[in-house]
């Protein structure tokens, strides 16, 4: 009996080992196969352009993205072909379309708050990720990475952003006075230091013309008297996404009677932002700062 | 009222976002040597803006007096004949659909203000029973609603461009030099002249249509011309300062309550002075109280005008 028992033990052990090895191999194959990757990967809709860009940097493609307001040039190549959702104020994407897409996570923005509430009622997890300053970019990347289950990749992406900013802000010797105005209206809606565009221009070496105005929204309707008194060397106009009207916007500012004596107008240093780089946060902070320096501030 | 206007003009020229010594303000006008920046701020920014405030305020005061007299209705204001709705739509067309052509904003606001008023007059003054006050007012309400709906449609279609439109909708003067005035002044001139000619006829109309007719007047024509003068003045005012219809409604009442008379010989010119004084003072406040930021003048007019109006109303009743 004991012989039989002892003779059976090695065979049982061998079988169980073979089974275990096979199971491990199967699991390994299953884990690395793309189908399993897709099955495991969350279905993510990135309404916020920042979140879409962050996802691409992390190495994950969203199943749909929100339409971009004010230019497509910053859209990462990897997002070409990804379905684009139309957005409307204040609801954001069409809720029936969202219900059909069945996303696990939607990266949205506070500007679509009403739509976010409705999406939550549909059982969709909605996360707001739309940074308003550079520090929030790093936090935003971490948040996106965490919600798509790629938390470890956030540090790599953030280091890359940090390095690009470091390179773009090196050797600033010239600090011109810069007025950045939003849209064109009867009076100048100026970018303040706490706006996305204002912070980038400051990082690029510009001294923002604000007359000391402060506003939690980041913009202020600035008196023309302040513009004349502070005499900007450079004026940058940010239109409301009307790419066709860019030359007319510059012409309008050049002809604005109130600003005729500013250095910017006298020296022809009036520029028009051709994309949404000063309005919409992204992961391309360093590149934008570089562009501001080389194209507008001429200090690089 | 003249003293109040002179005080408001002085304040408007002396105060702004940039502090300029009074000696420089006087120096600019008397040809003394003053720093170039100060001179430019006063000549190019403050002076045209003060003149605009005077003219627009006076125009709205007179427009209100004309309309309230013509329609024999104390609630009449440029809103009632569709001017506000039309001018608002005209401005939105430029600000929202074609912001690069913002220089055309005053023209568009003026044109659509006049188009709206024209539609109201066409419906209200023609055909059988034309000139009936109720018909004119109801036509005005309908046309105003039509243009307001079109404006709301534009704003909801382009929500990202709405912030630039807000300043116009709540009413506010700007520092764009003489450019606007150079284009719009003929309309103000025509409106003021027409209104001046309507002073005596409107007084006759106050006696009732039958009595006015027996005195040789033509009530329907008086109404039409007075309303036309109001429409031109209110459209021109909207072209420069956005939608400030509140002034047109309240100023003539203030003047009647202060003066104790309803005669247009008194109400019309004093409404002009009061409107000019209130708008000039309100604009000075709006551009200095949160300097260097500029606030729209509309809410300040309400803050200045309503307490005074309510106090007078209570005293009179």
Coordinates of C-alpha atoms in Angstrom, one line a residue:
Chain A
X1 CA 0.0 0.0 0.0
X2 CA 2.7 2.3 1.0
X3 CA 4.6 1.3 -2.1
X4 CA 1.7 2.0 -4.3
X5 CA 1.2 5.3 -2.6
X6 CA 4.8 6.2 -3.0
X7 CA 4.8 5.1 -6.6
X8 CA 1.7 7.3 -7.4
X9 CA 3.1 10.5 -5.8
X10 CA 5.7 11.4 -8.4
X11 CA 3.2 10.8 -11.3
X12 CA 0.5 13.0 -9.6
X13 CA 3.1 15.6 -8.9
X14 CA 4.3 15.5 -12.6
X15 CA 0.7 15.9 -13.9
X16 CA -0.1 18.8 -11.6
X17 CA 3.2 20.5 -12.6
X18 CA 2.4 20.1 -16.3
X19 CA -1.1 21.5 -15.7
X20 CA 0.3 24.4 -13.8
X21 CA 2.9 25.2 -16.5
X22 CA 0.2 25.0 -19.2
X23 CA -2.1 27.2 -17.2
X24 CA 0.6 29.8 -16.6
X25 CA 1.6 29.7 -20.3
X26 CA -2.1 30.2 -21.3
X27 CA -2.5 33.0 -18.9
X28 CA 0.7 34.7 -20.2
X29 CA -0.5 34.4 -23.8
X30 CA -3.9 35.6 -22.8
X31 CA -2.4 38.6 -21.1
X32 CA -0.2 39.8 -23.9
X33 CA -2.8 39.2 -26.7
X34 CA -4.2 42.4 -28.1
X35 CA -7.8 41.1 -27.8
X36 CA -7.3 40.8 -24.1
X37 CA -5.7 44.2 -23.9
X38 CA -8.8 45.6 -25.6
X39 CA -11.2 43.7 -23.4
X40 CA -9.4 44.9 -20.3
X41 CA -9.0 48.5 -21.5
X42 CA -11.6 51.0 -20.4
X43 CA -13.9 52.6 -23.0
X44 CA -13.0 56.2 -22.6
X45 CA -14.5 59.3 -24.3
X46 CA -12.3 62.4 -24.0
X47 CA -14.5 65.5 -24.5
X48 CA -11.8 67.7 -23.1
X49 CA -9.0 68.2 -25.7
X50 CA -6.5 68.2 -22.9
X51 CA -7.6 64.7 -21.7
X52 CA -7.5 63.4 -25.3
X53 CA -3.9 64.7 -25.7
X54 CA -2.9 63.3 -22.4
X55 CA -4.3 59.9 -23.3
X56 CA -2.3 59.8 -26.5
X57 CA 0.9 60.7 -24.5
X58 CA 0.1 57.9 -22.1
X59 CA -0.4 55.5 -25.1
X60 CA -4.2 54.9 -25.0
X61 CA -6.7 55.9 -27.7
X62 CA -10.1 57.2 -26.7
X63 CA -13.2 55.7 -28.4
X64 CA -14.4 59.2 -29.2
X65 CA -13.3 62.8 -28.6
X66 CA -15.1 66.2 -28.4
X67 CA -15.0 68.7 -31.2
X68 CA -12.2 71.2 -30.8
X69 CA -13.1 74.9 -30.8
X70 CA -10.7 77.3 -32.4
X71 CA -8.4 75.2 -34.5
X72 CA -7.3 71.6 -35.2
X73 CA -3.5 72.1 -35.6
X74 CA -2.7 70.9 -32.0
X75 CA -4.7 67.7 -32.4
X76 CA -2.3 64.8 -32.0
X77 CA -1.9 62.7 -35.2
X78 CA -2.9 59.6 -33.3
X79 CA -6.4 61.0 -32.9
X80 CA -7.0 61.1 -36.6
X81 CA -9.9 58.8 -37.4
X82 CA -11.3 58.9 -33.9
X83 CA -15.0 59.8 -34.0
X84 CA -15.6 63.4 -33.0
X85 CA -18.6 64.3 -30.9
X86 CA -20.4 67.6 -31.5
X87 CA -20.7 69.7 -28.3
X88 CA -23.4 72.2 -27.4
X89 CA -23.6 74.6 -24.5
X90 CA -24.2 73.8 -21.7
X91 CA -24.8 70.1 -22.2
X92 CA -21.8 69.0 -24.1
X93 CA -22.3 65.9 -26.2
X94 CA -25.7 64.5 -27.2
X95 CA -26.8 62.2 -24.4
X96 CA -28.3 59.6 -26.6
X97 CA -25.1 59.3 -28.5
X98 CA -23.3 58.9 -25.2
X99 CA -25.7 56.2 -24.1
X100 CA -25.0 54.3 -27.3
X101 CA -21.3 54.6 -26.9
X102 CA -21.5 53.1 -23.4
X103 CA -18.1 54.6 -22.2
X104 CA -16.7 53.6 -18.8
X105 CA -15.2 57.0 -18.3
X106 CA -15.8 60.4 -19.8
X107 CA -13.2 63.1 -19.4
X108 CA -15.1 66.3 -19.5
X109 CA -14.8 69.9 -18.4
X110 CA -16.6 72.1 -15.9
X111 CA -18.0 74.1 -18.8
X112 CA -20.2 71.1 -19.7
X113 CA -21.4 70.7 -16.1
X114 CA -25.1 70.2 -17.0
X115 CA -24.3 67.5 -19.4
X116 CA -22.0 65.8 -16.9
X117 CA -24.8 65.5 -14.4
X118 CA -27.0 63.9 -17.0
X119 CA -24.3 61.4 -18.0
X120 CA -23.8 60.4 -14.4
X121 CA -27.5 59.6 -14.3
X122 CA -26.8 57.3 -17.2
X123 CA -24.3 55.5 -15.0
X124 CA -21.2 56.9 -16.8
X125 CA -18.3 58.0 -14.7
X126 CA -17.5 61.6 -15.5
X127 CA -14.2 63.2 -14.6
X128 CA -13.5 66.8 -15.1
X129 CA -10.0 67.4 -16.5
X130 CA -9.5 70.8 -18.0
X131 CA -6.4 72.5 -16.5
X132 CA -6.4 76.3 -16.1
X133 CA -2.7 76.6 -15.4
X134 CA 0.6 74.7 -15.9
X135 CA 0.5 73.1 -12.4
X136 CA -2.9 71.7 -13.1
X137 CA -1.5 70.1 -16.3
X138 CA 0.7 67.8 -14.2
X139 CA -2.2 66.9 -11.9
X140 CA -4.5 66.4 -14.9
X141 CA -2.1 64.0 -16.5
X142 CA -1.9 62.0 -13.3
X143 CA -5.7 62.0 -13.0
X144 CA -6.2 60.8 -16.6
X145 CA -3.6 58.1 -16.2
X146 CA -5.2 56.9 -12.9
X147 CA -8.7 56.6 -14.4
X148 CA -7.6 54.7 -17.4
X149 CA -5.5 52.3 -15.3
X150 CA -2.1 53.5 -16.5
X151 CA -1.1 55.4 -13.3
X152 CA 2.6 54.5 -13.7
X153 CA 3.0 56.2 -17.0
X154 CA 1.9 59.6 -15.7
X155 CA 5.4 60.4 -14.2
X156 CA 7.1 59.7 -17.6
X157 CA 4.6 62.0 -19.4
X158 CA 5.0 64.8 -16.8
X159 CA 8.8 64.6 -16.9
X160 CA 8.6 65.0 -20.7
X161 CA 6.3 68.1 -20.4
X162 CA 8.6 69.5 -17.7
X163 CA 11.7 69.1 -19.8
X164 CA 10.1 70.7 -22.8
X165 CA 9.1 73.7 -20.7
X166 CA 12.6 73.9 -19.2
X167 CA 14.1 74.0 -22.7
X168 CA 11.6 76.6 -23.9
X169 CA 12.2 79.0 -21.1
X170 CA 16.0 79.0 -21.2
X171 CA 18.0 82.2 -21.8
X172 CA 15.2 84.8 -21.7
X173 CA 16.9 88.2 -21.9
X174 CA 14.3 90.3 -23.5
X175 CA 11.0 90.9 -21.6
X176 CA 8.7 93.0 -23.8
X177 CA 5.4 94.4 -22.5
X178 CA 2.6 92.3 -24.0
X179 CA -1.1 92.9 -24.3
X180 CA -3.1 89.8 -25.1
X181 CA -6.7 90.5 -26.0
X182 CA -9.5 88.0 -26.4
X183 CA -11.7 88.4 -29.4
X184 CA -12.5 91.8 -30.7
X185 CA -15.2 93.9 -29.3
X186 CA -15.7 97.5 -28.3
X187 CA -13.3 97.3 -25.5
X188 CA -10.2 95.1 -24.9
X189 CA -10.9 91.9 -22.9
X190 CA -7.3 91.4 -21.7
X191 CA -5.7 88.1 -20.6
X192 CA -4.5 88.3 -17.0
X193 CA -1.7 86.4 -15.4
X194 CA -4.0 83.8 -14.0
X195 CA -5.4 82.8 -17.4
X196 CA -3.9 79.9 -19.4
X197 CA -2.6 82.2 -22.2
X198 CA -1.5 84.8 -19.7
X199 CA 0.6 82.4 -17.8
X200 CA 2.2 81.0 -21.0
X201 CA 3.1 84.5 -22.2
X202 CA 4.6 85.3 -18.9
X203 CA 6.6 82.1 -18.9
X204 CA 7.8 83.0 -22.4
X205 CA 9.3 86.2 -20.9
X206 CA 6.4 88.7 -21.6
X207 CA 5.4 91.3 -19.1
X208 CA 1.6 91.2 -19.3
X209 CA -0.2 94.5 -19.7
X210 CA -2.9 94.3 -17.1
X211 CA -2.9 97.6 -15.3
X212 CA -2.8 95.6 -12.1
X213 CA -6.3 94.2 -12.7
X214 CA -7.2 91.0 -11.0
X215 CA -10.1 88.7 -11.7
X216 CA -10.6 85.1 -10.8
X217 CA -11.8 84.4 -14.3
X218 CA -8.4 85.3 -15.8
X219 CA -9.8 88.0 -18.1
X220 CA -10.7 91.7 -17.5
X221 CA -12.3 94.4 -19.7
X222 CA -9.3 96.7 -19.5
X223 CA -9.5 100.5 -19.8
X224 CA -8.0 101.9 -23.0
X225 CA -6.3 104.5 -20.8
X226 CA -4.3 101.7 -19.2
X227 CA -3.3 100.3 -22.6
X228 CA -2.1 103.8 -23.7
X229 CA -0.3 104.4 -20.3
X230 CA 1.4 101.0 -20.2
X231 CA 2.3 101.2 -23.9
X232 CA 2.6 97.5 -24.9
X233 CA 5.5 96.5 -27.2
X234 CA 3.6 93.6 -28.6
X235 CA -0.2 93.0 -28.9
X236 CA -1.5 89.5 -29.5
X237 CA -5.2 89.1 -30.4
X238 CA -6.9 85.8 -29.8
X239 CA -10.0 85.6 -32.0
X240 CA -12.9 83.4 -31.2
X241 CA -12.0 80.6 -33.6
X242 CA -12.6 82.5 -36.8
X243 CA -9.6 81.4 -38.8
X244 CA -10.9 83.2 -41.9
X245 CA -10.9 86.6 -40.3
X246 CA -7.3 86.6 -38.9
X247 CA -6.0 89.4 -41.2
X248 CA -9.0 91.5 -40.6
X249 CA -8.6 91.1 -36.8
X250 CA -5.0 92.4 -37.0
X251 CA -6.1 95.2 -39.3
X252 CA -8.8 96.2 -36.9
X253 CA -6.3 96.5 -34.0
X254 CA -3.8 98.3 -36.1
X255 CA -6.5 100.9 -36.9
X256 CA -7.9 101.2 -33.4
X257 CA -7.6 104.9 -32.9
X258 CA -7.1 104.6 -29.1
X259 CA -4.0 102.4 -29.6
X260 CA -2.2 104.2 -32.3
X261 CA 0.5 105.6 -30.1
X262 CA 1.5 102.2 -28.6
X263 CA 4.9 100.8 -29.6
X264 CA 3.1 97.6 -30.8
X265 CA 1.1 99.4 -33.4
X266 CA 3.8 101.9 -34.4
X267 CA 6.3 99.0 -34.9
X268 CA 3.8 96.7 -36.5
X269 CA 4.1 94.2 -33.6
X270 CA 0.4 93.1 -33.7
X271 CA 0.0 89.4 -34.0
X272 CA -3.0 87.1 -34.2
X273 CA -3.1 83.7 -32.6
X274 CA -4.1 81.3 -35.3
X275 CA -5.1 78.4 -33.0
X276 CA -6.5 77.8 -29.6
X277 CA -3.1 77.6 -28.0
X278 CA -3.7 80.6 -25.6
X279 CA -7.2 79.4 -24.7
X280 CA -7.1 75.6 -24.4
X281 CA -4.7 73.8 -22.1
X282 CA -2.8 70.8 -23.5
X283 CA 0.2 68.7 -23.0
X284 CA 2.2 70.8 -25.5
X285 CA 3.1 73.6 -23.1
X286 CA 6.8 73.8 -24.0
X287 CA 6.0 73.9 -27.7
X288 CA 3.5 76.8 -27.2
X289 CA 6.0 78.8 -25.1
X290 CA 8.6 78.2 -27.8
X291 CA 6.2 79.5 -30.4
X292 CA 5.3 82.6 -28.3
X293 CA 9.0 83.4 -27.9
X294 CA 10.0 82.9 -31.5
X295 CA 7.0 84.2 -33.4
X296 CA 5.7 87.0 -31.2
X297 CA 8.1 88.1 -28.5
X298 CA 11.2 87.5 -30.7
X299 CA 13.3 86.7 -27.7
X300 CA 14.5 83.3 -28.8
Chain B
X1 CA -29.9 120.2 -14.3
X2 CA -27.4 122.2 -16.2
X3 CA -25.2 122.4 -13.2
X4 CA -25.4 118.6 -12.7
X5 CA -24.4 118.1 -16.4
X6 CA -21.4 120.5 -16.1
X7 CA -20.3 118.7 -12.9
X8 CA -20.6 115.3 -14.7
X9 CA -18.6 116.6 -17.7
X10 CA -15.8 117.8 -15.4
X11 CA -15.7 114.5 -13.5
X12 CA -15.7 112.6 -16.8
X13 CA -12.7 114.5 -18.1
X14 CA -10.8 114.5 -14.8
X15 CA -11.2 110.9 -13.7
X16 CA -10.3 107.6 -15.4
X17 CA -8.3 104.5 -15.0
X18 CA -5.1 106.4 -15.2
X19 CA -4.6 109.2 -12.7
X20 CA -3.9 112.5 -14.4
X21 CA -3.3 115.7 -12.4
X22 CA -6.0 118.3 -12.8
X23 CA -3.4 120.8 -14.0
X24 CA -2.7 118.4 -17.0
X25 CA -6.4 118.2 -17.7
X26 CA -6.7 122.0 -17.9
X27 CA -3.4 122.3 -19.6
X28 CA -4.5 120.0 -22.4
X29 CA -7.5 122.3 -23.2
X30 CA -5.6 125.5 -22.8
X31 CA -2.6 124.5 -24.9
X32 CA -0.1 124.3 -22.0
X33 CA 2.8 121.8 -22.0
X34 CA 1.6 118.5 -20.6
X35 CA 3.1 114.9 -20.9
X36 CA 2.2 113.3 -24.2
X37 CA 0.5 110.3 -22.6
X38 CA -1.8 112.5 -20.5
X39 CA -2.6 114.6 -23.5
X40 CA -3.4 111.6 -25.6
X41 CA -5.6 110.0 -22.9
X42 CA -7.6 113.2 -22.5
X43 CA -7.9 114.1 -26.2
X44 CA -8.3 110.7 -27.8
X45 CA -10.0 108.7 -25.0
X46 CA -11.8 110.9 -22.5
X47 CA -13.1 113.8 -24.6
X48 CA -14.8 111.7 -27.3
X49 CA -16.3 109.4 -24.7
X50 CA -17.6 112.3 -22.7
X51 CA -19.2 113.8 -25.8
X52 CA -20.7 110.5 -26.7
X53 CA -22.2 110.2 -23.2
X54 CA -23.7 113.7 -23.5
X55 CA -25.2 113.1 -26.9
X56 CA -26.4 109.5 -26.3
X57 CA -27.9 110.4 -22.9
X58 CA -29.7 113.4 -24.4
X59 CA -30.9 111.4 -27.3
X60 CA -32.4 108.7 -25.0
X61 CA -34.0 111.3 -22.8
X62 CA -35.6 113.0 -25.8
X63 CA -36.6 109.7 -27.4
X64 CA -38.4 108.7 -24.2
X65 CA -40.2 112.0 -23.9
X66 CA -41.3 111.9 -27.6
X67 CA -42.6 108.4 -27.3
X68 CA -44.4 108.8 -24.1
X69 CA -46.1 111.9 -25.5
X70 CA -46.9 110.4 -28.9
X71 CA -48.3 107.2 -27.5
X72 CA -49.8 108.8 -24.5
X73 CA -48.4 106.0 -22.5
X74 CA -46.2 106.3 -19.4
X75 CA -44.6 102.9 -20.1
X76 CA -43.4 103.9 -23.6
X77 CA -39.7 103.6 -24.2
X78 CA -37.5 102.6 -27.2
X79 CA -38.3 99.0 -26.4
X80 CA -42.0 99.6 -27.3
X81 CA -41.3 100.4 -30.9
X82 CA -38.9 97.5 -31.4
X83 CA -35.8 99.7 -31.7
X84 CA -34.0 97.9 -28.8
X85 CA -34.7 94.5 -30.2
X86 CA -33.7 95.4 -33.7
X87 CA -30.5 97.2 -32.7
X88 CA -29.6 94.3 -30.5
X89 CA -30.0 91.9 -33.3
X90 CA -28.0 94.1 -35.7
X91 CA -25.1 94.2 -33.2
X92 CA -25.2 90.5 -32.7
X93 CA -25.0 89.8 -36.4
X94 CA -21.6 91.6 -36.4
X95 CA -20.3 90.5 -33.0
X96 CA -21.2 86.9 -33.4
X97 CA -21.2 86.1 -37.1
X98 CA -18.6 88.5 -38.4
X99 CA -16.5 89.8 -35.5
X100 CA -13.7 90.9 -37.7
X101 CA -16.0 93.6 -39.1
X102 CA -16.7 95.0 -35.7
X103 CA -16.2 98.5 -37.1
X104 CA -19.5 98.0 -38.8
X105 CA -21.3 97.4 -35.5
X106 CA -22.8 100.9 -35.1
X107 CA -24.1 100.9 -38.7
X108 CA -25.6 97.4 -38.3
X109 CA -27.2 98.3 -34.9
X110 CA -28.6 101.6 -36.4
X111 CA -29.9 99.9 -39.5
X112 CA -31.7 97.1 -37.7
X113 CA -33.1 99.5 -35.1
X114 CA -34.6 101.6 -37.9
X115 CA -35.8 98.5 -39.8
X116 CA -37.6 97.2 -36.6
X117 CA -39.2 100.6 -36.0
X118 CA -40.1 100.8 -39.7
X119 CA -41.9 97.4 -39.5
X120 CA -43.8 98.6 -36.4
X121 CA -44.8 101.8 -38.1
X122 CA -45.9 99.9 -41.2
X123 CA -48.1 97.7 -39.2
X124 CA -49.2 100.3 -36.6
X125 CA -49.8 103.3 -38.8
X126 CA -51.1 101.9 -42.1
X127 CA -54.5 100.4 -43.2
X128 CA -57.8 100.8 -41.5
X129 CA -57.5 102.1 -37.9
X130 CA -53.9 103.0 -38.5
X131 CA -52.3 105.1 -35.8
X132 CA -54.3 103.5 -33.1
X133 CA -52.1 103.5 -30.0
X134 CA -52.9 100.0 -28.9
X135 CA -52.1 98.7 -32.3
X136 CA -48.8 100.5 -32.5
X137 CA -47.8 99.2 -29.0
X138 CA -48.8 95.6 -29.8
X139 CA -47.0 95.7 -33.1
X140 CA -43.9 97.0 -31.3
X141 CA -44.1 94.2 -28.7
X142 CA -44.5 91.5 -31.5
X143 CA -41.6 92.9 -33.6
X144 CA -39.4 93.2 -30.5
X145 CA -40.1 89.6 -29.6
X146 CA -39.2 88.6 -33.2
X147 CA -35.8 90.2 -33.1
X148 CA -35.1 89.1 -29.5
X149 CA -35.8 85.5 -30.6
X150 CA -33.4 85.9 -33.5
X151 CA -30.8 87.3 -31.2
X152 CA -31.2 84.5 -28.7
X153 CA -30.9 82.0 -31.6
X154 CA -27.6 83.5 -32.7
X155 CA -26.2 83.5 -29.2
X156 CA -27.1 79.9 -28.5
X157 CA -25.6 78.9 -31.9
X158 CA -22.3 80.5 -31.1
X159 CA -22.0 80.4 -27.3
X160 CA -18.2 80.9 -27.3
X161 CA -18.6 84.3 -28.8
X162 CA -21.3 85.5 -26.4
X163 CA -18.9 87.2 -23.9
X164 CA -18.0 89.9 -26.4
X165 CA -21.7 90.5 -26.9
X166 CA -22.6 91.0 -23.3
X167 CA -21.0 94.4 -23.1
X168 CA -23.3 95.7 -25.9
X169 CA -26.4 94.0 -24.5
X170 CA -26.1 95.5 -21.0
X171 CA -25.1 98.9 -22.5
X172 CA -21.8 100.6 -22.3
X173 CA -19.8 103.4 -23.8
X174 CA -16.3 102.7 -25.3
X175 CA -13.1 104.7 -25.9
X176 CA -13.0 104.3 -29.7
X177 CA -12.2 108.0 -30.4
X178 CA -14.4 110.0 -32.7
X179 CA -14.9 107.2 -35.2
X180 CA -18.5 106.3 -34.1
X181 CA -19.6 109.8 -33.8
X182 CA -18.3 110.7 -37.2
X183 CA -20.6 108.1 -38.7
X184 CA -23.7 108.5 -36.6
X185 CA -23.9 112.2 -35.9
X186 CA -26.2 113.0 -38.9
X187 CA -28.9 110.7 -37.4
X188 CA -28.7 112.4 -34.1
X189 CA -29.0 115.7 -35.8
X190 CA -32.1 114.6 -37.8
X191 CA -33.7 113.1 -34.7
X192 CA -33.1 116.2 -32.5
X193 CA -34.5 118.5 -35.1
X194 CA -37.6 116.4 -35.7
X195 CA -38.1 116.2 -31.9
X196 CA -37.8 119.9 -31.5
X197 CA -40.5 120.5 -34.1
X198 CA -42.8 118.1 -32.2
X199 CA -42.7 120.0 -28.9
X200 CA -45.7 122.2 -29.5
X201 CA -47.8 119.5 -31.5
X202 CA -47.2 117.0 -28.7
X203 CA -48.5 119.5 -26.1
X204 CA -51.7 119.8 -28.2
X205 CA -52.0 116.1 -28.4
X206 CA -52.0 115.9 -24.6
X207 CA -55.5 117.6 -24.8
X208 CA -56.9 114.6 -26.6
X209 CA -57.1 113.7 -30.3
X210 CA -60.5 115.5 -30.8
X211 CA -59.4 118.7 -29.2
X212 CA -56.0 118.6 -31.0
X213 CA -57.8 118.1 -34.4
X214 CA -60.2 121.0 -33.6
X215 CA -57.1 123.1 -33.1
X216 CA -55.9 122.2 -36.6
X217 CA -53.5 119.5 -35.7
X218 CA -53.3 116.0 -37.3
X219 CA -52.9 113.6 -34.4
X220 CA -51.9 110.6 -36.5
X221 CA -49.2 112.5 -38.3
X222 CA -47.9 114.0 -35.0
X223 CA -47.7 110.5 -33.5
X224 CA -45.9 109.1 -36.6
X225 CA -43.3 111.9 -36.7
X226 CA -42.7 111.9 -33.0
X227 CA -42.3 108.2 -33.0
X228 CA -40.0 108.4 -36.0
X229 CA -37.8 111.0 -34.2
X230 CA -37.7 108.7 -31.2
X231 CA -36.8 105.7 -33.4
X232 CA -33.9 107.6 -35.1
X233 CA -32.5 108.9 -31.8
X234 CA -32.8 105.6 -30.0
X235 CA -31.3 103.6 -32.8
X236 CA -28.4 106.1 -33.1
X237 CA -27.9 105.8 -29.3
X238 CA -27.9 102.0 -29.4
X239 CA -25.4 102.1 -32.2
X240 CA -22.9 103.9 -30.0
X241 CA -23.7 102.7 -26.4
X242 CA -25.6 99.5 -26.8
X243 CA -28.9 98.8 -25.1
X244 CA -29.7 101.5 -22.5
X245 CA -33.4 101.7 -22.9
X246 CA -33.8 102.3 -19.2
X247 CA -32.8 105.9 -19.6
X248 CA -35.5 106.5 -22.2
X249 CA -38.2 105.2 -19.9
X250 CA -37.1 106.8 -16.6
X251 CA -35.7 110.2 -17.6
X252 CA -38.9 111.9 -18.8
X253 CA -40.7 110.6 -15.6
X254 CA -38.0 112.0 -13.4
X255 CA -38.2 115.4 -15.2
X256 CA -42.0 115.5 -14.9
X257 CA -41.8 114.6 -11.2
X258 CA -39.1 117.2 -10.6
X259 CA -40.6 120.0 -12.7
X260 CA -44.2 119.3 -11.7
X261 CA -45.4 119.9 -15.3
X262 CA -46.1 117.7 -18.3
X263 CA -45.6 120.3 -20.9
X264 CA -43.1 119.2 -23.6
X265 CA -41.7 122.7 -23.7
X266 CA -40.2 121.8 -20.3
X267 CA -40.0 118.0 -20.5
X268 CA -38.2 117.7 -23.8
X269 CA -35.1 120.0 -23.3
X270 CA -34.8 119.1 -19.6
X271 CA -35.0 115.4 -20.4
X272 CA -32.1 116.0 -22.8
X273 CA -30.0 117.6 -20.0
X274 CA -31.0 115.0 -17.4
X275 CA -30.2 112.1 -19.7
X276 CA -26.9 113.6 -20.6
X277 CA -26.0 114.3 -17.0
X278 CA -27.0 110.8 -15.8
X279 CA -25.2 108.9 -18.5
X280 CA -22.0 111.0 -18.2
X281 CA -22.0 110.5 -14.4
X282 CA -22.8 106.8 -14.7
X283 CA -20.1 106.2 -17.3
X284 CA -17.5 108.0 -15.2
X285 CA -18.4 105.7 -12.3
X286 CA -18.4 102.6 -14.5
X287 CA -14.9 103.2 -15.7
X288 CA -13.4 104.3 -12.5
X289 CA -15.0 102.3 -9.7
X290 CA -13.1 99.0 -10.6
X291 CA -10.3 100.6 -12.5
X292 CA -8.4 99.5 -14.5
X293 CA -11.3 97.2 -15.4
X294 CA -14.2 98.8 -17.2
X295 CA -17.7 97.9 -16.1
X296 CA -20.8 98.3 -18.3
X297 CA -22.6 101.5 -17.6
X298 CA -26.1 100.0 -17.9
X299 CA -26.2 98.6 -14.3
X300 CA -24.8 101.9 -12.9
X301 CA -27.6 103.9 -14.5
X302 CA -30.1 101.6 -12.8
X303 CA -28.3 102.0 -9.5
X304 CA -28.2 105.8 -9.9
X305 CA -31.6 106.3 -11.4
X306 CA -33.9 103.9 -9.7
X307 CA -33.5 105.1 -6.1
X308 CA -34.0 108.7 -7.2
X309 CA -37.0 107.8 -9.4
X310 CA -38.6 105.7 -6.6
X311 CA -38.1 108.5 -4.1
X312 CA -39.7 111.1 -6.4
X313 CA -42.5 108.7 -7.2
X314 CA -43.3 108.2 -3.5
X315 CA -43.1 111.9 -2.9
X316 CA -45.4 112.7 -5.8
X317 CA -48.0 110.1 -4.9

